[in-house]
Amino acid sequence: HKIMKHLSISRRKTFGWVIIGFTCLLTLVAITLVLQNRAVAGIADPSEPLLQGYSDGIAGTVTSSGGFGPVVYILLQALQAVVAPIPGPVIAVIGGYLYGGLTATILSVIGSALGFFIVFLISRRLGKKILSRFIDGRRLDKYEQIISARGGIFLYVAFLIPILPDSLVGYAAGLSRLPIPKLLVIATVARAPGIAVAAFIGSSVAA
């Protein structure tokens, strides 16, 4: 029995490393495609009318903060995870435009991790009853049930492919039985490729 339990734990760890490796490979491939195809970068040009309102406000706030600009940028990324006023990739594009792809990726991942850590804590502290006053209770309950039934795999896919609203998924995940450190690792690893691609798109536009 102990041997089987040890093998099960070992397999889970191996699978976790496979997921991380796949994510890193996906990120590198996506960034390479962005850097080789300027047409892709043009889709998310901060000077485009659709993004210019966001771009002017965020870039102005960050640059006017002087040496504290990177800190302000991290806090903006964290804020979008908590209240979702602006999609995270949009902020990452603007970050890439301001700081370059690699630096913006690092700052964005830090901000995203901080934001979702706060999200998970809020969920655990407030509980479903109070959260339902501010968030669609039916969708919150639905996502919580799916996460509880399917575990980290569903959560990883949900964060990796941003079809579902990140913040809502995050609050639902916080209500599940998964430990917060595990939730934080899943959210950070899964969101990293999209963040990196967005940041390098912004960097490519600035080049």
JSON list of C-alpha atoms in Angstrom, two decimals:
[
{"chain": "A", "resi": 1, "resn": "HIS", "atom": "CA", "xyz": [0.00, 0.00, 0.00]},
{"chain": "A", "resi": 2, "resn": "LYS", "atom": "CA", "xyz": [2.84, 2.40, 0.88]},
{"chain": "A", "resi": 3, "resn": "ILE", "atom": "CA", "xyz": [4.60, 1.57, -2.40]},
{"chain": "A", "resi": 4, "resn": "MET", "atom": "CA", "xyz": [1.46, 2.34, -4.43]},
{"chain": "A", "resi": 5, "resn": "LYS", "atom": "CA", "xyz": [0.97, 5.59, -2.56]},
{"chain": "A", "resi": 6, "resn": "HIS", "atom": "CA", "xyz": [4.59, 6.56, -3.22]},
{"chain": "A", "resi": 7, "resn": "LEU", "atom": "CA", "xyz": [4.19, 5.78, -6.94]},
{"chain": "A", "resi": 8, "resn": "SER", "atom": "CA", "xyz": [1.00, 7.85, -7.09]},
{"chain": "A", "resi": 9, "resn": "ILE", "atom": "CA", "xyz": [2.76, 10.86, -5.54]},
{"chain": "A", "resi": 10, "resn": "SER", "atom": "CA", "xyz": [5.72, 10.38, -7.87]},
{"chain": "A", "resi": 11, "resn": "ARG", "atom": "CA", "xyz": [3.45, 10.28, -10.92]},
{"chain": "A", "resi": 12, "resn": "ARG", "atom": "CA", "xyz": [1.69, 13.47, -9.85]},
{"chain": "A", "resi": 13, "resn": "LYS", "atom": "CA", "xyz": [5.02, 15.25, -9.45]},
{"chain": "A", "resi": 14, "resn": "THR", "atom": "CA", "xyz": [6.20, 14.00, -12.83]},
{"chain": "A", "resi": 15, "resn": "PHE", "atom": "CA", "xyz": [2.97, 15.13, -14.46]},
{"chain": "A", "resi": 16, "resn": "GLY", "atom": "CA", "xyz": [3.38, 18.53, -12.83]},
{"chain": "A", "resi": 17, "resn": "TRP", "atom": "CA", "xyz": [6.85, 18.93, -14.33]},
{"chain": "A", "resi": 18, "resn": "VAL", "atom": "CA", "xyz": [5.54, 17.83, -17.72]},
{"chain": "A", "resi": 19, "resn": "ILE", "atom": "CA", "xyz": [2.87, 20.54, -17.53]},
{"chain": "A", "resi": 20, "resn": "ILE", "atom": "CA", "xyz": [5.45, 23.18, -16.60]},
{"chain": "A", "resi": 21, "resn": "GLY", "atom": "CA", "xyz": [7.74, 22.02, -19.43]},
{"chain": "A", "resi": 22, "resn": "PHE", "atom": "CA", "xyz": [4.87, 22.14, -21.91]},
{"chain": "A", "resi": 23, "resn": "THR", "atom": "CA", "xyz": [3.97, 25.63, -20.77]},
{"chain": "A", "resi": 24, "resn": "CYS", "atom": "CA", "xyz": [7.54, 26.86, -21.21]},
{"chain": "A", "resi": 25, "resn": "LEU", "atom": "CA", "xyz": [7.76, 25.32, -24.68]},
{"chain": "A", "resi": 26, "resn": "LEU", "atom": "CA", "xyz": [4.42, 26.84, -25.67]},
{"chain": "A", "resi": 27, "resn": "THR", "atom": "CA", "xyz": [5.60, 30.23, -24.45]},
{"chain": "A", "resi": 28, "resn": "LEU", "atom": "CA", "xyz": [8.85, 30.08, -26.41]},
{"chain": "A", "resi": 29, "resn": "VAL", "atom": "CA", "xyz": [7.08, 29.00, -29.60]},
{"chain": "A", "resi": 30, "resn": "ALA", "atom": "CA", "xyz": [4.47, 31.75, -29.28]},
{"chain": "A", "resi": 31, "resn": "ILE", "atom": "CA", "xyz": [7.07, 34.45, -28.59]},
{"chain": "A", "resi": 32, "resn": "THR", "atom": "CA", "xyz": [9.15, 33.29, -31.57]},
{"chain": "A", "resi": 33, "resn": "LEU", "atom": "CA", "xyz": [6.11, 33.54, -33.84]},
{"chain": "A", "resi": 34, "resn": "VAL", "atom": "CA", "xyz": [5.36, 37.03, -32.55]},
{"chain": "A", "resi": 35, "resn": "LEU", "atom": "CA", "xyz": [8.91, 38.24, -33.08]},
{"chain": "A", "resi": 36, "resn": "GLN", "atom": "CA", "xyz": [9.00, 36.80, -36.61]},
{"chain": "A", "resi": 37, "resn": "ASN", "atom": "CA", "xyz": [5.62, 38.15, -37.63]},
{"chain": "A", "resi": 38, "resn": "ARG", "atom": "CA", "xyz": [5.20, 41.90, -37.23]},
{"chain": "A", "resi": 39, "resn": "ALA", "atom": "CA", "xyz": [1.65, 41.63, -38.57]},
{"chain": "A", "resi": 40, "resn": "VAL", "atom": "CA", "xyz": [0.68, 39.84, -35.36]},
{"chain": "A", "resi": 41, "resn": "ALA", "atom": "CA", "xyz": [2.14, 42.66, -33.32]},
{"chain": "A", "resi": 42, "resn": "GLY", "atom": "CA", "xyz": [0.11, 45.18, -35.28]},
{"chain": "A", "resi": 43, "resn": "ILE", "atom": "CA", "xyz": [-3.10, 43.60, -34.02]},
{"chain": "A", "resi": 44, "resn": "ALA", "atom": "CA", "xyz": [-2.34, 44.82, -30.49]},
{"chain": "A", "resi": 45, "resn": "ASP", "atom": "CA", "xyz": [-0.61, 48.10, -31.26]},
{"chain": "A", "resi": 46, "resn": "PRO", "atom": "CA", "xyz": [-1.28, 50.39, -28.26]},
{"chain": "A", "resi": 47, "resn": "SER", "atom": "CA", "xyz": [-1.76, 53.28, -30.67]},
{"chain": "A", "resi": 48, "resn": "GLU", "atom": "CA", "xyz": [-4.78, 51.56, -32.22]},
{"chain": "A", "resi": 49, "resn": "PRO", "atom": "CA", "xyz": [-8.06, 53.36, -31.33]},
{"chain": "A", "resi": 50, "resn": "LEU", "atom": "CA", "xyz": [-9.43, 50.29, -29.51]},
{"chain": "A", "resi": 51, "resn": "LEU", "atom": "CA", "xyz": [-6.47, 50.22, -27.11]},
{"chain": "A", "resi": 52, "resn": "GLN", "atom": "CA", "xyz": [-5.45, 53.86, -27.06]},
{"chain": "A", "resi": 53, "resn": "GLY", "atom": "CA", "xyz": [-7.77, 54.82, -24.21]},
{"chain": "A", "resi": 54, "resn": "TYR", "atom": "CA", "xyz": [-6.36, 52.08, -22.02]},
{"chain": "A", "resi": 55, "resn": "SER", "atom": "CA", "xyz": [-2.83, 52.73, -23.24]},
{"chain": "A", "resi": 56, "resn": "ASP", "atom": "CA", "xyz": [-2.84, 56.46, -22.50]},
{"chain": "A", "resi": 57, "resn": "GLY", "atom": "CA", "xyz": [-4.26, 56.00, -19.02]},
{"chain": "A", "resi": 58, "resn": "ILE", "atom": "CA", "xyz": [-2.04, 53.10, -17.95]},
{"chain": "A", "resi": 59, "resn": "ALA", "atom": "CA", "xyz": [1.14, 54.35, -19.61]},
{"chain": "A", "resi": 60, "resn": "GLY", "atom": "CA", "xyz": [0.57, 57.83, -18.19]},
{"chain": "A", "resi": 61, "resn": "THR", "atom": "CA", "xyz": [0.05, 56.47, -14.67]},
{"chain": "A", "resi": 62, "resn": "VAL", "atom": "CA", "xyz": [3.15, 54.30, -14.85]},
{"chain": "A", "resi": 63, "resn": "THR", "atom": "CA", "xyz": [5.52, 56.81, -16.45]},
{"chain": "A", "resi": 64, "resn": "SER", "atom": "CA", "xyz": [4.40, 59.65, -14.17]},
{"chain": "A", "resi": 65, "resn": "SER", "atom": "CA", "xyz": [5.43, 57.53, -11.18]},
{"chain": "A", "resi": 66, "resn": "GLY", "atom": "CA", "xyz": [9.10, 57.90, -12.07]},
{"chain": "A", "resi": 67, "resn": "GLY", "atom": "CA", "xyz": [11.33, 55.34, -10.37]},
{"chain": "A", "resi": 68, "resn": "PHE", "atom": "CA", "xyz": [8.29, 53.72, -8.80]},
{"chain": "A", "resi": 69, "resn": "GLY", "atom": "CA", "xyz": [6.84, 52.99, -12.25]},
{"chain": "A", "resi": 70, "resn": "PRO", "atom": "CA", "xyz": [7.57, 49.24, -12.15]},
{"chain": "A", "resi": 71, "resn": "VAL", "atom": "CA", "xyz": [5.96, 48.98, -8.71]},
{"chain": "A", "resi": 72, "resn": "VAL", "atom": "CA", "xyz": [2.88, 50.83, -9.94]},
{"chain": "A", "resi": 73, "resn": "TYR", "atom": "CA", "xyz": [2.76, 48.56, -12.99]},
{"chain": "A", "resi": 74, "resn": "ILE", "atom": "CA", "xyz": [2.86, 45.44, -10.77]},
{"chain": "A", "resi": 75, "resn": "LEU", "atom": "CA", "xyz": [0.04, 46.86, -8.63]},
{"chain": "A", "resi": 76, "resn": "LEU", "atom": "CA", "xyz": [-2.05, 47.55, -11.76]},
{"chain": "A", "resi": 77, "resn": "GLN", "atom": "CA", "xyz": [-1.60, 43.93, -12.85]},
{"chain": "A", "resi": 78, "resn": "ALA", "atom": "CA", "xyz": [-2.59, 42.76, -9.38]},
{"chain": "A", "resi": 79, "resn": "LEU", "atom": "CA", "xyz": [-5.63, 45.04, -9.39]},
{"chain": "A", "resi": 80, "resn": "GLN", "atom": "CA", "xyz": [-6.93, 43.67, -12.69]},
{"chain": "A", "resi": 81, "resn": "ALA", "atom": "CA", "xyz": [-6.84, 40.16, -11.22]},
{"chain": "A", "resi": 82, "resn": "VAL", "atom": "CA", "xyz": [-8.93, 41.28, -8.24]},
{"chain": "A", "resi": 83, "resn": "VAL", "atom": "CA", "xyz": [-11.52, 43.51, -9.90]},
{"chain": "A", "resi": 84, "resn": "ALA", "atom": "CA", "xyz": [-10.89, 42.91, -13.64]},
{"chain": "A", "resi": 85, "resn": "PRO", "atom": "CA", "xyz": [-11.47, 46.45, -14.97]},
{"chain": "A", "resi": 86, "resn": "ILE", "atom": "CA", "xyz": [-9.02, 45.82, -17.83]},
{"chain": "A", "resi": 87, "resn": "PRO", "atom": "CA", "xyz": [-7.90, 42.43, -19.22]},
{"chain": "A", "resi": 88, "resn": "GLY", "atom": "CA", "xyz": [-4.43, 41.43, -18.03]},
{"chain": "A", "resi": 89, "resn": "PRO", "atom": "CA", "xyz": [-3.06, 40.86, -21.56]},
{"chain": "A", "resi": 90, "resn": "VAL", "atom": "CA", "xyz": [-3.90, 44.48, -22.45]},
{"chain": "A", "resi": 91, "resn": "ILE", "atom": "CA", "xyz": [-1.80, 45.71, -19.54]},
{"chain": "A", "resi": 92, "resn": "ALA", "atom": "CA", "xyz": [0.97, 43.30, -20.56]},
{"chain": "A", "resi": 93, "resn": "VAL", "atom": "CA", "xyz": [0.96, 44.71, -24.11]},
{"chain": "A", "resi": 94, "resn": "ILE", "atom": "CA", "xyz": [1.37, 48.20, -22.72]},
{"chain": "A", "resi": 95, "resn": "GLY", "atom": "CA", "xyz": [4.07, 46.94, -20.35]},
{"chain": "A", "resi": 96, "resn": "GLY", "atom": "CA", "xyz": [5.96, 45.44, -23.28]},
{"chain": "A", "resi": 97, "resn": "TYR", "atom": "CA", "xyz": [5.69, 48.76, -25.07]},
{"chain": "A", "resi": 98, "resn": "LEU", "atom": "CA", "xyz": [7.14, 50.58, -22.05]},
{"chain": "A", "resi": 99, "resn": "TYR", "atom": "CA", "xyz": [9.68, 48.14, -20.62]},
{"chain": "A", "resi": 100, "resn": "GLY", "atom": "CA", "xyz": [10.41, 45.56, -23.31]},
{"chain": "A", "resi": 101, "resn": "GLY", "atom": "CA", "xyz": [9.16, 42.01, -23.58]},
{"chain": "A", "resi": 102, "resn": "LEU", "atom": "CA", "xyz": [11.23, 40.24, -20.93]},
{"chain": "A", "resi": 103, "resn": "THR", "atom": "CA", "xyz": [10.98, 42.89, -18.22]},
{"chain": "A", "resi": 104, "resn": "ALA", "atom": "CA", "xyz": [7.25, 43.35, -18.81]},
{"chain": "A", "resi": 105, "resn": "THR", "atom": "CA", "xyz": [6.73, 39.58, -18.63]},
{"chain": "A", "resi": 106, "resn": "ILE", "atom": "CA", "xyz": [8.52, 39.36, -15.27]},
{"chain": "A", "resi": 107, "resn": "LEU", "atom": "CA", "xyz": [6.67, 42.36, -13.82]},
{"chain": "A", "resi": 108, "resn": "SER", "atom": "CA", "xyz": [3.34, 41.11, -15.14]},
{"chain": "A", "resi": 109, "resn": "VAL", "atom": "CA", "xyz": [3.79, 37.60, -13.76]},
{"chain": "A", "resi": 110, "resn": "ILE", "atom": "CA", "xyz": [4.68, 39.05, -10.34]},
{"chain": "A", "resi": 111, "resn": "GLY", "atom": "CA", "xyz": [1.63, 41.32, -10.44]},
{"chain": "A", "resi": 112, "resn": "SER", "atom": "CA", "xyz": [-0.65, 38.53, -11.61]},
{"chain": "A", "resi": 113, "resn": "ALA", "atom": "CA", "xyz": [0.59, 36.18, -8.88]},
{"chain": "A", "resi": 114, "resn": "LEU", "atom": "CA", "xyz": [0.06, 38.87, -6.24]},
{"chain": "A", "resi": 115, "resn": "GLY", "atom": "CA", "xyz": [-3.42, 39.62, -7.54]},
{"chain": "A", "resi": 116, "resn": "PHE", "atom": "CA", "xyz": [-4.58, 36.01, -7.60]},
{"chain": "A", "resi": 117, "resn": "PHE", "atom": "CA", "xyz": [-3.10, 35.39, -4.16]},
{"chain": "A", "resi": 118, "resn": "ILE", "atom": "CA", "xyz": [-5.38, 38.19, -2.94]},
{"chain": "A", "resi": 119, "resn": "VAL", "atom": "CA", "xyz": [-8.30, 36.71, -4.88]},
{"chain": "A", "resi": 120, "resn": "PHE", "atom": "CA", "xyz": [-7.82, 33.28, -3.28]},
{"chain": "A", "resi": 121, "resn": "LEU", "atom": "CA", "xyz": [-7.53, 34.82, 0.18]},
{"chain": "A", "resi": 122, "resn": "ILE", "atom": "CA", "xyz": [-10.68, 36.90, -0.30]},
{"chain": "A", "resi": 123, "resn": "SER", "atom": "CA", "xyz": [-12.61, 33.79, -1.35]},
{"chain": "A", "resi": 124, "resn": "ARG", "atom": "CA", "xyz": [-11.43, 31.79, 1.64]},
{"chain": "A", "resi": 125, "resn": "ARG", "atom": "CA", "xyz": [-12.11, 34.58, 4.11]},
{"chain": "A", "resi": 126, "resn": "LEU", "atom": "CA", "xyz": [-15.48, 35.79, 2.81]},
{"chain": "A", "resi": 127, "resn": "GLY", "atom": "CA", "xyz": [-16.99, 32.51, 1.59]},
{"chain": "A", "resi": 128, "resn": "LYS", "atom": "CA", "xyz": [-19.55, 31.87, -1.10]},
{"chain": "A", "resi": 129, "resn": "LYS", "atom": "CA", "xyz": [-22.48, 33.53, 0.65]},
{"chain": "A", "resi": 130, "resn": "ILE", "atom": "CA", "xyz": [-20.83, 36.96, 0.84]},
{"chain": "A", "resi": 131, "resn": "LEU", "atom": "CA", "xyz": [-19.08, 36.68, -2.54]},
{"chain": "A", "resi": 132, "resn": "SER", "atom": "CA", "xyz": [-22.43, 35.96, -4.20]},
{"chain": "A", "resi": 133, "resn": "ARG", "atom": "CA", "xyz": [-23.55, 39.47, -3.29]},
{"chain": "A", "resi": 134, "resn": "PHE", "atom": "CA", "xyz": [-20.89, 40.92, -5.59]},
{"chain": "A", "resi": 135, "resn": "ILE", "atom": "CA", "xyz": [-20.38, 38.15, -8.16]},
{"chain": "A", "resi": 136, "resn": "ASP", "atom": "CA", "xyz": [-22.86, 36.10, -10.20]},
{"chain": "A", "resi": 137, "resn": "GLY", "atom": "CA", "xyz": [-23.68, 33.38, -7.67]},
{"chain": "A", "resi": 138, "resn": "ARG", "atom": "CA", "xyz": [-24.83, 30.83, -10.24]},
{"chain": "A", "resi": 139, "resn": "ARG", "atom": "CA", "xyz": [-21.67, 31.02, -12.31]},
{"chain": "A", "resi": 140, "resn": "LEU", "atom": "CA", "xyz": [-19.53, 31.08, -9.18]},
{"chain": "A", "resi": 141, "resn": "ASP", "atom": "CA", "xyz": [-21.20, 27.90, -7.93]},
{"chain": "A", "resi": 142, "resn": "LYS", "atom": "CA", "xyz": [-20.91, 26.25, -11.34]},
{"chain": "A", "resi": 143, "resn": "TYR", "atom": "CA", "xyz": [-17.16, 26.90, -11.65]},
{"chain": "A", "resi": 144, "resn": "GLU", "atom": "CA", "xyz": [-16.54, 25.86, -8.06]},
{"chain": "A", "resi": 145, "resn": "GLN", "atom": "CA", "xyz": [-18.25, 22.51, -8.68]},
{"chain": "A", "resi": 146, "resn": "ILE", "atom": "CA", "xyz": [-16.24, 21.91, -11.86]},
{"chain": "A", "resi": 147, "resn": "ILE", "atom": "CA", "xyz": [-12.95, 22.79, -10.14]},
{"chain": "A", "resi": 148, "resn": "SER", "atom": "CA", "xyz": [-13.77, 20.58, -7.15]},
{"chain": "A", "resi": 149, "resn": "ALA", "atom": "CA", "xyz": [-14.66, 17.68, -9.47]},
{"chain": "A", "resi": 150, "resn": "ARG", "atom": "CA", "xyz": [-11.82, 17.99, -11.99]},
{"chain": "A", "resi": 151, "resn": "GLY", "atom": "CA", "xyz": [-9.14, 19.59, -9.86]},
{"chain": "A", "resi": 152, "resn": "GLY", "atom": "CA", "xyz": [-6.10, 21.43, -11.07]},
{"chain": "A", "resi": 153, "resn": "ILE", "atom": "CA", "xyz": [-6.32, 20.25, -14.69]},
{"chain": "A", "resi": 154, "resn": "PHE", "atom": "CA", "xyz": [-9.49, 22.22, -15.40]},
{"chain": "A", "resi": 155, "resn": "LEU", "atom": "CA", "xyz": [-8.07, 25.22, -13.57]},
{"chain": "A", "resi": 156, "resn": "TYR", "atom": "CA", "xyz": [-4.84, 25.07, -15.60]},
{"chain": "A", "resi": 157, "resn": "VAL", "atom": "CA", "xyz": [-6.73, 24.93, -18.90]},
{"chain": "A", "resi": 158, "resn": "ALA", "atom": "CA", "xyz": [-9.11, 27.70, -17.80]},
{"chain": "A", "resi": 159, "resn": "PHE", "atom": "CA", "xyz": [-6.19, 30.04, -17.05]},
{"chain": "A", "resi": 160, "resn": "LEU", "atom": "CA", "xyz": [-4.11, 28.94, -20.04]},
{"chain": "A", "resi": 161, "resn": "ILE", "atom": "CA", "xyz": [-6.90, 29.50, -22.58]},
{"chain": "A", "resi": 162, "resn": "PRO", "atom": "CA", "xyz": [-8.62, 32.71, -21.40]},
{"chain": "A", "resi": 163, "resn": "ILE", "atom": "CA", "xyz": [-12.10, 31.90, -22.63]},
{"chain": "A", "resi": 164, "resn": "LEU", "atom": "CA", "xyz": [-13.57, 32.10, -19.14]},
{"chain": "A", "resi": 165, "resn": "PRO", "atom": "CA", "xyz": [-13.22, 35.28, -17.04]},
{"chain": "A", "resi": 166, "resn": "ASP", "atom": "CA", "xyz": [-10.00, 34.90, -15.03]},
{"chain": "A", "resi": 167, "resn": "SER", "atom": "CA", "xyz": [-11.20, 36.71, -11.94]},
{"chain": "A", "resi": 168, "resn": "LEU", "atom": "CA", "xyz": [-14.42, 34.69, -11.67]},
{"chain": "A", "resi": 169, "resn": "VAL", "atom": "CA", "xyz": [-12.49, 31.44, -12.10]},
{"chain": "A", "resi": 170, "resn": "GLY", "atom": "CA", "xyz": [-10.04, 32.65, -9.46]},
{"chain": "A", "resi": 171, "resn": "TYR", "atom": "CA", "xyz": [-12.75, 33.40, -6.92]},
{"chain": "A", "resi": 172, "resn": "ALA", "atom": "CA", "xyz": [-14.39, 30.03, -7.61]},
{"chain": "A", "resi": 173, "resn": "ALA", "atom": "CA", "xyz": [-11.03, 28.28, -7.22]},
{"chain": "A", "resi": 174, "resn": "GLY", "atom": "CA", "xyz": [-10.55, 29.98, -3.86]},
{"chain": "A", "resi": 175, "resn": "LEU", "atom": "CA", "xyz": [-13.75, 28.34, -2.66]},
{"chain": "A", "resi": 176, "resn": "SER", "atom": "CA", "xyz": [-12.51, 24.87, -3.60]},
{"chain": "A", "resi": 177, "resn": "ARG", "atom": "CA", "xyz": [-10.56, 22.55, -1.32]},
{"chain": "A", "resi": 178, "resn": "LEU", "atom": "CA", "xyz": [-7.33, 22.94, -3.26]},
{"chain": "A", "resi": 179, "resn": "PRO", "atom": "CA", "xyz": [-4.61, 24.54, -1.09]},
{"chain": "A", "resi": 180, "resn": "ILE", "atom": "CA", "xyz": [-3.79, 28.16, -1.89]},
{"chain": "A", "resi": 181, "resn": "PRO", "atom": "CA", "xyz": [-0.10, 27.48, -2.72]},
{"chain": "A", "resi": 182, "resn": "LYS", "atom": "CA", "xyz": [-1.19, 24.92, -5.33]},
{"chain": "A", "resi": 183, "resn": "LEU", "atom": "CA", "xyz": [-3.79, 27.31, -6.74]},
{"chain": "A", "resi": 184, "resn": "LEU", "atom": "CA", "xyz": [-1.16, 30.04, -6.97]},
{"chain": "A", "resi": 185, "resn": "VAL", "atom": "CA", "xyz": [1.31, 27.82, -8.83]},
{"chain": "A", "resi": 186, "resn": "ILE", "atom": "CA", "xyz": [-1.36, 26.68, -11.30]},
{"chain": "A", "resi": 187, "resn": "ALA", "atom": "CA", "xyz": [-2.59, 30.23, -11.97]},
{"chain": "A", "resi": 188, "resn": "THR", "atom": "CA", "xyz": [0.91, 31.64, -12.35]},
{"chain": "A", "resi": 189, "resn": "VAL", "atom": "CA", "xyz": [2.23, 28.89, -14.63]},
{"chain": "A", "resi": 190, "resn": "ALA", "atom": "CA", "xyz": [-0.90, 28.77, -16.79]},
{"chain": "A", "resi": 191, "resn": "ARG", "atom": "CA", "xyz": [-1.16, 32.53, -17.27]},
{"chain": "A", "resi": 192, "resn": "ALA", "atom": "CA", "xyz": [2.54, 33.02, -18.02]},
{"chain": "A", "resi": 193, "resn": "PRO", "atom": "CA", "xyz": [2.38, 32.14, -21.77]},
{"chain": "A", "resi": 194, "resn": "GLY", "atom": "CA", "xyz": [-0.43, 34.59, -22.51]},
{"chain": "A", "resi": 195, "resn": "ILE", "atom": "CA", "xyz": [1.28, 37.30, -20.49]},
{"chain": "A", "resi": 196, "resn": "ALA", "atom": "CA", "xyz": [4.62, 36.71, -22.23]},
{"chain": "A", "resi": 197, "resn": "VAL", "atom": "CA", "xyz": [3.09, 36.75, -25.70]},
{"chain": "A", "resi": 198, "resn": "ALA", "atom": "CA", "xyz": [1.21, 39.98, -24.95]},
{"chain": "A", "resi": 199, "resn": "ALA", "atom": "CA", "xyz": [4.35, 41.61, -23.52]},
{"chain": "A", "resi": 200, "resn": "PHE", "atom": "CA", "xyz": [6.46, 40.68, -26.54]},
{"chain": "A", "resi": 201, "resn": "ILE", "atom": "CA", "xyz": [3.75, 41.92, -28.87]},
{"chain": "A", "resi": 202, "resn": "GLY", "atom": "CA", "xyz": [3.97, 45.30, -27.13]},
{"chain": "A", "resi": 203, "resn": "SER", "atom": "CA", "xyz": [7.75, 45.18, -27.31]},
{"chain": "A", "resi": 204, "resn": "SER", "atom": "CA", "xyz": [7.66, 44.34, -31.00]},
{"chain": "A", "resi": 205, "resn": "VAL", "atom": "CA", "xyz": [5.40, 47.32, -31.68]},
{"chain": "A", "resi": 206, "resn": "ALA", "atom": "CA", "xyz": [7.80, 49.62, -29.84]},
{"chain": "A", "resi": 207, "resn": "ALA", "atom": "CA", "xyz": [10.82, 48.33, -31.80]}
]
